[in-house]
Amino acid sequence: MKYLRWLLLPFSLLYGLVVIIRNWFYDAGFFKSYKFDKPVISIGNLDVGGAGKSPMTEYLVRLLKGDYKLATLSRGYGRKTQGYLTATAIATATNLGDEPAQFKHKFPDITVAVCEKRVEGLKQLLPGHDVIVLDDAYQHRAVSPGLSILLFDYNRLSEPHLLLPAGNLREPFSGRWRAQVIILTKCPAGLTNDEKEKAYQKIAPLPYQQLFFSAIAYQPLEGFDGKPSGMSIDKDTTIFLLTGIANAKPLLKYLTGFTTHIIHHNYPDHHPFTPKNIAKLAAEFNTCKTEKKLIITTEKDAQRLEDSWFRSSSPDAESLPVFVIPIKVEFLDESGQQFDQLITNYVREHTTYNRIH
């Protein structure tokens, strides 16, 4: 695989040239970029998936929804609909995409919308809302957000900064200049000051950029209904881990802290689970002789599983003990207070106006 990446390097150079030219046209004003007077917060990354955008979006929702009328706007990757759409209480991954469906199920009192053209989505949302959080919109240059939050996976900092398809970058590493806030996500517990300094040197934030360090905080297992399950994991538990996310390594590492008996059914990001996938899982689960065994999946994957046919696809699937493991963001060294203050100050200062440039 490593050698294949090097063979793809010429295509990465071509891809990078196209991206650089596109960004230059936006920066120079040849391509229109819309700026809005109400608070618009963009969350994104340079890598292809796996940096923790959804947990960060949820963090902002929890922070702001009590004081402002808030909406999230996503592209709705993987949905079978088109155009602008707002979520209802029975939102599904088929209609919205898995991440927006997750947002609506967890926060039914906010507006969750999807639209491929974010400018059109913002024009629909802003008249009736105080704040809009854009999920995965860093490369969507048609919108010039008031505040850009750029995420980097701490565990990938040492990887070469190669563009697609040889590497994982959507745009050159230099594109980080557009962010006002940079967050290193998925930091390990007990990160030392020396390790932080090394990470700081690799990111090399500009004078106007604030750098934060955060970690994943796994929550107790829940059922599909979002209610606590009371289920615990011990060294005698056999876990069948079912994932279709960009990077399942942190979750796998976390679970190995409880048990080494883990059978991982690992699929690509946003994978549409099929009856064949579930039949394979059910067969392995039912033939496992371990006394204590359970199936664990992520919140995002649960949207695609529950949305389609998981409970009714086959008699084997109906009785499977499936649990969801939620995650939250935690900032290191109590820097979360500083981050919260930065966000609330920005929103407070920009909630007066309601017109589009």
Coordinates of N, CA and C in Angstrom, one line a residue, residues 217-223 226-231 254 323-328:
A217 N -14.1 11.4 24.9 CA -14.6 10.9 26.2 C -15.7 9.9 25.8
Y218 N -15.4 8.6 25.9 CA -16.4 7.6 25.6 C -17.4 7.5 26.8
Q219 N -18.7 7.4 26.4 CA -19.8 7.4 27.4 C -20.3 6.0 27.6
P220 N -21.1 5.8 28.7 CA -21.7 4.4 28.9 C -22.6 4.0 27.7
L221 N -22.6 2.7 27.6 CA -23.4 2.1 26.5 C -24.9 2.4 26.6
E222 N -25.4 2.7 25.4 CA -26.9 3.0 25.3 C -27.5 2.0 24.3
G223 N -28.9 2.0 24.4 CA -29.6 1.3 23.4 C -29.9 2.2 22.2
G226 N -31.3 5.6 22.7 CA -30.6 6.7 23.4 C -30.6 6.6 24.9
K227 N -31.3 5.6 25.5 CA -31.4 5.4 26.9 C -30.3 4.5 27.4
P228 N -29.8 4.8 28.7 CA -28.7 4.0 29.3 C -29.1 2.6 29.3
S229 N -28.1 1.7 29.0 CA -28.4 0.3 28.9 C -28.0 -0.4 30.2
G230 N -27.1 0.2 31.0 CA -26.7 -0.5 32.2 C -25.7 -1.6 32.0
M231 N -25.4 -1.8 30.7 CA -24.5 -2.9 30.3 C -23.0 -2.5 30.6
Y254 N -9.7 1.9 22.9 CA -10.4 2.1 24.1 C -11.0 0.8 24.6
F323 N -25.6 -2.6 21.2 CA -25.5 -1.4 22.0 C -24.7 -0.3 21.3
V324 N -25.0 0.9 21.6 CA -24.3 2.1 20.9 C -23.4 2.8 22.0
I325 N -22.2 3.1 21.5 CA -21.3 3.8 22.4 C -21.1 5.3 22.0
P326 N -21.8 6.2 22.8 CA -21.7 7.6 22.5 C -20.3 8.2 22.8
I327 N -19.9 9.3 22.2 CA -18.7 10.0 22.6 C -18.9 11.5 22.7
K328 N -18.1 12.1 23.5 CA -18.1 13.5 23.7 C -16.7 14.1 23.6

